[in-house]
Structures are given as C-alpha cells and as structure tokens.
Amino acid sequence: QVQLVESGGGLVKPGGSLRLSCAASGFTFSDYYMSWIRQAPGKGLEWVSYISSSSSYTNYADSVKGRFTISRDNAKNSLYLQMNSLRAEDTAVYYCARIYSSRTRTFDYWGQGTLVTVSS
Amino acid sequence: QPVLTQPPSASASLGASVTLTCTLSSGYSNYKVDWYQQRPGKGPRFVMRVGTGGIVGSKGDGIPDRFSVLGSGLNRYLTIKNIQEEDESDYHCGADHGSGSNFVGVFGGGTKLTVL
C-alpha cells in the first residue's frame, strides 16, 4: 500500500533553516510528480510546491518562492523540502502528497504530516 | 488562478444526508475540483474529483458509496448520505491551475462537518 512518511519538523528560530524529508513506499516513486502542502494551526490547506518525476520541473507558491527548495532522490524514494529564511507565518504542519499524474493533478495520497514551528 | 470558497461549517444528524459546496470564482466554470476528507489529527484523504459532468475518474481508496458528487456552473458539491460518526471531518476542496508542467495548487478554506 502507498505510504508517505514525513520527518524533519521541529522548532526553529525566525531566519533559521530546516530540511523536511518524505519517505515513500508502496509505489514506483520515480513515476510520480510529488508535492508539499501545509496547514497552519486551525487553518485550511495551502499548496507549497511540486516537483516532476525526473526533477525537470518545479514550482512554488508565491509565499515561499526564493526561500524554499523542493528536491527528490528517486534512488532513495525520498522527497525533500529545504526551508530557509523561515518566518513565523511558515508555522504549519507540512504534508507530502503524491500527484496522480501530470495531467490529472489530484493529490491522491498524503502523509501524516510533520510540524514546523517558527518562534523565538 | 481560481479562488475556491467553502462555508466554514456544516452539521447533520446521524443517518441524515448533507451536501457540502465548493464555489469556484467567476470565469472558472470548466474547472474540475478534488474533494479531500481530513479526520481530526490526521492527514487529508482523497475522496473524489468532480466536474460539471459529475465524478471524474474513480473514488479514493475506501470511500464508501454513501459519498457522491455533482457539479453545476461554478459549484461543486459533495453529498454524504446516511451520515455516520466517522464522517465527522474537515472537508477541503482543491484544484490545480496552469498548463503543462507549470501549475499551482489552490484550496478552499475547508468546511468542518459536525455529526449531531
């Protein structure tokens, strides 16, 4: 069965950095686009970024562009999110999600999330 | 890009039916929308995709037949019949905007469904 397990969250000071990881199993990771989506406490979902199956294409929400970098290692079945220059408003649970296909951009499987808290 | 609007809350009695609405902003009536269920403390779970012609593709894993969708104009609906306690969740609608490999994701604010 498809499993996505995020890790790497924690408490970080404003201006600091953090790297999130997502370990994928139960499917051929290298065949799928992947995405990060976040949810601030008590708020709705906010799409953060996506990466194509071969890392050729990426895109970011305006709120994180220039500060966050998405990457993947298909040999390790892993997705990453490097977060720099963190702000209080980046505090959220971060989910990795599989994208059904490059044409049908449904987030068909999600992980359980990892909490990032940005506070002094 | 489209804006998706959802009422913040809804409620229904055990065994009753409820319809949740996701409204696309003007000009996006041809967009398909995905519904996601998020139980308390859990990650979201894909329910199904809906366009103006109804369901697009298949339901998510384990989604019961009690869940159905319709689409009309700018509205995309998720109906749950014979509501059970386990249906008490936040329901989010989402869409993607863009062409080819350059797209962004957008979500509504979510609707919290309370089972009475």
CSV table of C-alpha atoms in Angstrom, one decimal:
chain,number,residue,atom,x,y,z
A,1,GLN,CA,0.0,0.0,0.0
A,2,VAL,CA,1.1,3.6,-0.6
A,3,GLN,CA,2.9,5.1,2.3
A,4,LEU,CA,4.3,8.6,2.8
A,5,VAL,CA,6.1,9.4,6.0
A,6,GLU,CA,7.3,12.9,6.7
A,7,SER,CA,10.1,13.8,9.1
A,8,GLY,CA,12.4,16.7,10.0
A,9,GLY,CA,10.0,19.1,11.6
A,10,GLY,CA,10.7,20.9,14.8
A,11,LEU,CA,11.2,24.3,16.5
A,12,VAL,CA,13.3,26.8,14.7
A,13,LYS,CA,14.0,30.5,15.2
A,14,PRO,CA,12.9,33.1,12.7
A,15,GLY,CA,15.5,33.4,10.0
A,16,GLY,CA,16.6,29.8,10.5
A,17,SER,CA,16.5,26.8,8.2
A,18,LEU,CA,15.1,23.3,8.3
A,19,ARG,CA,15.0,20.4,5.8
A,20,LEU,CA,12.0,18.2,5.7
A,21,SER,CA,12.0,14.7,4.3
A,22,CYS,CA,9.3,12.4,3.0
A,23,ALA,CA,10.0,8.6,2.6
A,24,ALA,CA,7.8,7.0,0.0
A,25,SER,CA,6.9,3.3,-0.3
A,26,GLY,CA,4.3,1.0,-1.9
A,27,PHE,CA,4.6,2.5,-5.4
A,28,THR,CA,7.2,3.3,-8.1
A,29,PHE,CA,8.3,6.7,-6.7
A,30,SER,CA,10.2,7.7,-9.8
A,31,ASP,CA,7.0,7.6,-11.9
A,32,TYR,CA,5.1,10.3,-10.0
A,33,TYR,CA,5.1,14.0,-9.5
A,34,MET,CA,5.2,14.9,-5.8
A,35,SER,CA,4.1,18.0,-3.8
A,36,TRP,CA,4.3,19.7,-0.4
A,37,ILE,CA,1.2,21.1,1.1
A,38,ARG,CA,1.0,22.8,4.5
A,39,GLN,CA,-1.7,23.7,7.1
A,40,ALA,CA,-1.2,26.4,9.7
A,41,PRO,CA,-2.8,25.7,13.1
A,42,GLY,CA,-6.6,25.9,12.8
A,43,LYS,CA,-6.4,26.9,9.1
A,44,GLY,CA,-7.1,25.4,5.7
A,45,LEU,CA,-4.6,23.8,3.4
A,46,GLU,CA,-2.1,25.8,1.4
A,47,TRP,CA,-0.2,24.3,-1.5
A,48,VAL,CA,3.6,24.9,-1.2
A,49,SER,CA,5.4,23.3,-4.1
A,50,TYR,CA,5.6,20.5,-6.6
A,51,ILE,CA,8.3,18.6,-8.4
A,52,SER,CA,8.1,16.5,-11.6
A,53,SER,CA,9.0,12.8,-11.6
A,54,SER,CA,12.5,13.4,-13.0
A,55,SER,CA,13.0,16.8,-11.2
A,56,SER,CA,12.9,18.6,-14.5
A,57,TYR,CA,10.0,20.9,-13.4
A,58,THR,CA,9.3,22.6,-10.1
A,59,ASN,CA,7.0,25.4,-9.0
A,60,TYR,CA,6.3,27.2,-5.8
A,61,ALA,CA,3.7,29.3,-4.1
A,62,ASP,CA,4.5,33.0,-4.1
A,63,SER,CA,4.6,32.9,-0.3
A,64,VAL,CA,7.7,30.6,-0.3
A,65,LYS,CA,9.3,31.4,-3.6
A,66,GLY,CA,13.0,32.2,-3.2
A,67,ARG,CA,13.1,30.7,0.3
A,68,PHE,CA,12.1,27.1,-0.1
A,69,THR,CA,13.6,24.5,-2.5
A,70,ILE,CA,11.9,21.2,-3.3
A,71,SER,CA,14.0,18.2,-4.5
A,72,ARG,CA,13.9,14.4,-4.7
A,73,ASP,CA,16.2,11.4,-4.8
A,74,ASN,CA,14.5,8.7,-6.8
A,75,ALA,CA,17.2,6.2,-5.8
A,76,LYS,CA,16.2,6.7,-2.2
A,77,ASN,CA,12.4,7.1,-2.8
A,78,SER,CA,12.6,10.4,-1.0
A,79,LEU,CA,11.2,13.9,-1.3
A,80,TYR,CA,12.7,16.9,0.4
A,81,LEU,CA,11.9,20.5,1.2
A,82,GLN,CA,14.7,22.8,2.1
A,83,MET,CA,13.3,25.8,4.0
A,84,ASN,CA,15.4,28.9,4.5
A,85,SER,CA,14.8,32.3,6.0
A,86,LEU,CA,11.9,30.9,8.0
A,87,ARG,CA,9.2,33.2,9.3
A,88,ALA,CA,6.5,32.9,11.9
A,89,GLU,CA,3.9,32.6,9.2
A,90,ASP,CA,5.6,29.4,8.0
A,91,THR,CA,4.5,27.6,11.2
A,92,ALA,CA,2.3,24.7,10.0
A,93,VAL,CA,2.0,21.0,9.6
A,94,TYR,CA,3.7,20.1,6.3
A,95,TYR,CA,2.3,17.2,4.3
A,96,CYS,CA,3.9,15.5,1.3
A,97,ALA,CA,1.5,14.2,-1.2
A,98,ARG,CA,1.6,12.1,-4.4
A,99,ILE,CA,0.2,13.7,-7.6
A,100,TYR,CA,-1.9,11.2,-9.5
A,101,SER,CA,-0.5,12.2,-12.9
A,102,SER,CA,1.0,15.1,-14.8
A,103,ARG,CA,-2.4,15.8,-16.4
A,104,THR,CA,-4.7,14.9,-13.5
A,105,ARG,CA,-3.1,16.9,-10.7
A,106,THR,CA,-5.0,15.3,-7.8
A,107,PHE,CA,-3.2,14.7,-4.6
A,108,ASP,CA,-4.2,11.1,-4.3
A,109,TYR,CA,-2.1,10.0,-1.3
A,110,TRP,CA,-0.9,12.1,1.7
A,111,GLY,CA,1.4,11.5,4.6
A,112,GLN,CA,0.5,12.2,8.3
A,113,GLY,CA,2.5,15.4,8.3
A,114,THR,CA,5.4,16.9,10.3
A,115,LEU,CA,5.0,20.1,12.4
A,116,VAL,CA,7.2,23.1,11.8
A,117,THR,CA,7.2,25.8,14.5
A,118,VAL,CA,9.0,29.1,13.8
A,119,SER,CA,9.3,31.0,17.0
A,120,SER,CA,12.0,32.8,19.1
B,1,GLN,CA,-5.9,31.4,-10.7
B,2,PRO,CA,-9.3,30.4,-9.3
B,3,VAL,CA,-10.5,31.1,-5.8
B,4,LEU,CA,-12.4,28.3,-4.1
B,5,THR,CA,-15.0,29.2,-1.5
B,6,GLN,CA,-16.4,26.9,1.1
B,7,PRO,CA,-18.7,27.6,4.1
B,8,PRO,CA,-16.7,27.2,7.3
B,9,SER,CA,-19.2,24.8,8.9
B,10,ALA,CA,-22.0,22.4,8.4
B,11,SER,CA,-23.9,19.9,10.5
B,12,ALA,CA,-26.2,16.9,10.1
B,13,SER,CA,-27.8,14.3,12.2
B,14,LEU,CA,-26.7,10.7,12.3
B,15,GLY,CA,-28.3,8.9,9.5
B,16,ALA,CA,-29.3,12.0,7.6
B,17,SER,CA,-27.8,13.5,4.4
B,18,VAL,CA,-25.7,16.6,3.9
B,19,THR,CA,-24.4,18.4,0.8
B,20,LEU,CA,-21.2,20.4,1.0
B,21,THR,CA,-20.5,23.1,-1.5
B,22,CYS,CA,-17.3,24.4,-3.1
B,23,THR,CA,-17.7,27.5,-5.3
B,24,LEU,CA,-15.2,28.5,-8.0
B,25,SER,CA,-14.6,32.1,-8.7
B,26,SER,CA,-16.1,33.7,-11.9
B,27,GLY,CA,-14.6,32.5,-15.1
B,28,TYR,CA,-13.6,29.1,-14.0
B,29,SER,CA,-16.8,27.1,-14.6
B,30,ASN,CA,-14.9,24.5,-16.6
B,31,TYR,CA,-12.6,23.6,-13.7
B,32,LYS,CA,-12.6,20.2,-12.0
B,33,VAL,CA,-12.3,20.1,-8.2
B,34,ASP,CA,-11.0,17.5,-5.9
B,35,TRP,CA,-12.6,16.7,-2.5
B,36,TYR,CA,-10.5,15.7,0.5
B,37,GLN,CA,-11.6,14.4,3.9
B,38,GLN,CA,-9.5,15.2,6.9
B,39,ARG,CA,-10.3,13.5,10.1
B,40,PRO,CA,-9.2,15.1,13.4
B,41,GLY,CA,-5.4,14.9,13.8
B,42,LYS,CA,-4.9,13.1,10.5
B,43,GLY,CA,-3.6,13.9,7.1
B,44,PRO,CA,-6.1,14.6,4.3
B,45,ARG,CA,-7.5,11.7,2.2
B,46,PHE,CA,-8.6,12.0,-1.4
B,47,VAL,CA,-12.4,11.5,-1.8
B,48,MET,CA,-13.1,12.1,-5.5
B,49,ARG,CA,-12.8,14.6,-8.4
B,50,VAL,CA,-15.8,16.4,-9.8
B,51,GLY,CA,-16.5,18.4,-12.9
B,52,THR,CA,-19.8,19.7,-14.4
B,53,GLY,CA,-20.5,16.2,-15.7
B,54,GLY,CA,-20.2,14.6,-12.2
B,55,ILE,CA,-17.4,12.4,-10.9
B,56,VAL,CA,-14.2,12.3,-12.9
B,57,GLY,CA,-12.2,9.1,-12.6
B,58,SER,CA,-12.5,6.9,-9.5
B,59,LYS,CA,-13.1,7.5,-5.8
B,60,GLY,CA,-10.3,7.4,-3.4
B,61,ASP,CA,-9.4,4.2,-1.6
B,62,GLY,CA,-12.1,3.0,0.8
B,63,ILE,CA,-14.5,5.9,0.1
B,64,PRO,CA,-18.0,4.4,0.6
B,65,ASP,CA,-20.9,4.5,-1.8
B,66,ARG,CA,-22.6,7.0,0.5
B,67,PHE,CA,-20.3,9.7,-0.9
B,68,SER,CA,-21.3,11.2,-4.3
B,69,VAL,CA,-20.6,14.4,-6.2
B,70,LEU,CA,-22.3,16.8,-8.6
B,71,GLY,CA,-21.1,19.8,-10.5
B,72,SER,CA,-23.2,22.8,-11.8
B,73,GLY,CA,-22.0,26.1,-13.1
B,74,LEU,CA,-19.4,27.4,-10.6
B,75,ASN,CA,-20.5,25.0,-7.8
B,76,ARG,CA,-19.1,21.6,-7.0
B,77,TYR,CA,-21.0,19.5,-4.5
B,78,LEU,CA,-20.1,16.6,-2.2
B,79,THR,CA,-23.1,14.8,-0.8
B,80,ILE,CA,-22.9,12.3,2.1
B,81,LYS,CA,-25.9,10.1,2.7
B,82,ASN,CA,-26.7,8.1,5.8
B,83,ILE,CA,-24.1,10.1,7.8
B,84,GLN,CA,-22.0,8.1,10.2
B,85,GLU,CA,-20.0,9.2,13.2
B,86,GLU,CA,-16.7,8.6,11.3
B,87,ASP,CA,-17.8,11.2,8.7
B,88,GLU,CA,-17.2,14.0,11.1
B,89,SER,CA,-14.2,15.7,9.5
B,90,ASP,CA,-13.0,18.7,7.7
B,91,TYR,CA,-13.7,18.6,4.0
B,92,HIS,CA,-11.4,20.5,1.7
B,93,CYS,CA,-11.9,21.2,-2.0
B,94,GLY,CA,-8.9,21.8,-4.2
B,95,ALA,CA,-8.0,22.5,-7.8
B,96,ASP,CA,-4.9,23.0,-10.0
B,97,HIS,CA,-4.3,25.9,-12.3
B,98,GLY,CA,-1.9,26.1,-15.1
B,99,SER,CA,-0.8,24.4,-18.2
B,100,GLY,CA,1.6,21.6,-19.0
B,101,SER,CA,4.2,21.2,-16.2
B,102,ASN,CA,3.7,24.7,-14.8
B,103,PHE,CA,0.9,24.6,-12.4
B,104,VAL,CA,-0.1,25.7,-8.9
B,105,GLY,CA,-2.5,24.2,-6.5
B,106,VAL,CA,-5.3,26.0,-4.8
B,107,PHE,CA,-7.6,25.1,-1.9
B,108,GLY,CA,-10.8,26.3,-0.4
B,109,GLY,CA,-10.8,27.2,3.3
B,110,GLY,CA,-12.4,23.9,4.3
B,111,THR,CA,-15.8,23.0,5.8
B,112,LYS,CA,-16.0,21.5,9.3
B,113,LEU,CA,-18.7,18.9,9.3
B,114,THR,CA,-20.3,18.1,12.7
B,115,VAL,CA,-22.4,15.0,13.1
B,116,LEU,CA,-25.1,15.6,15.6
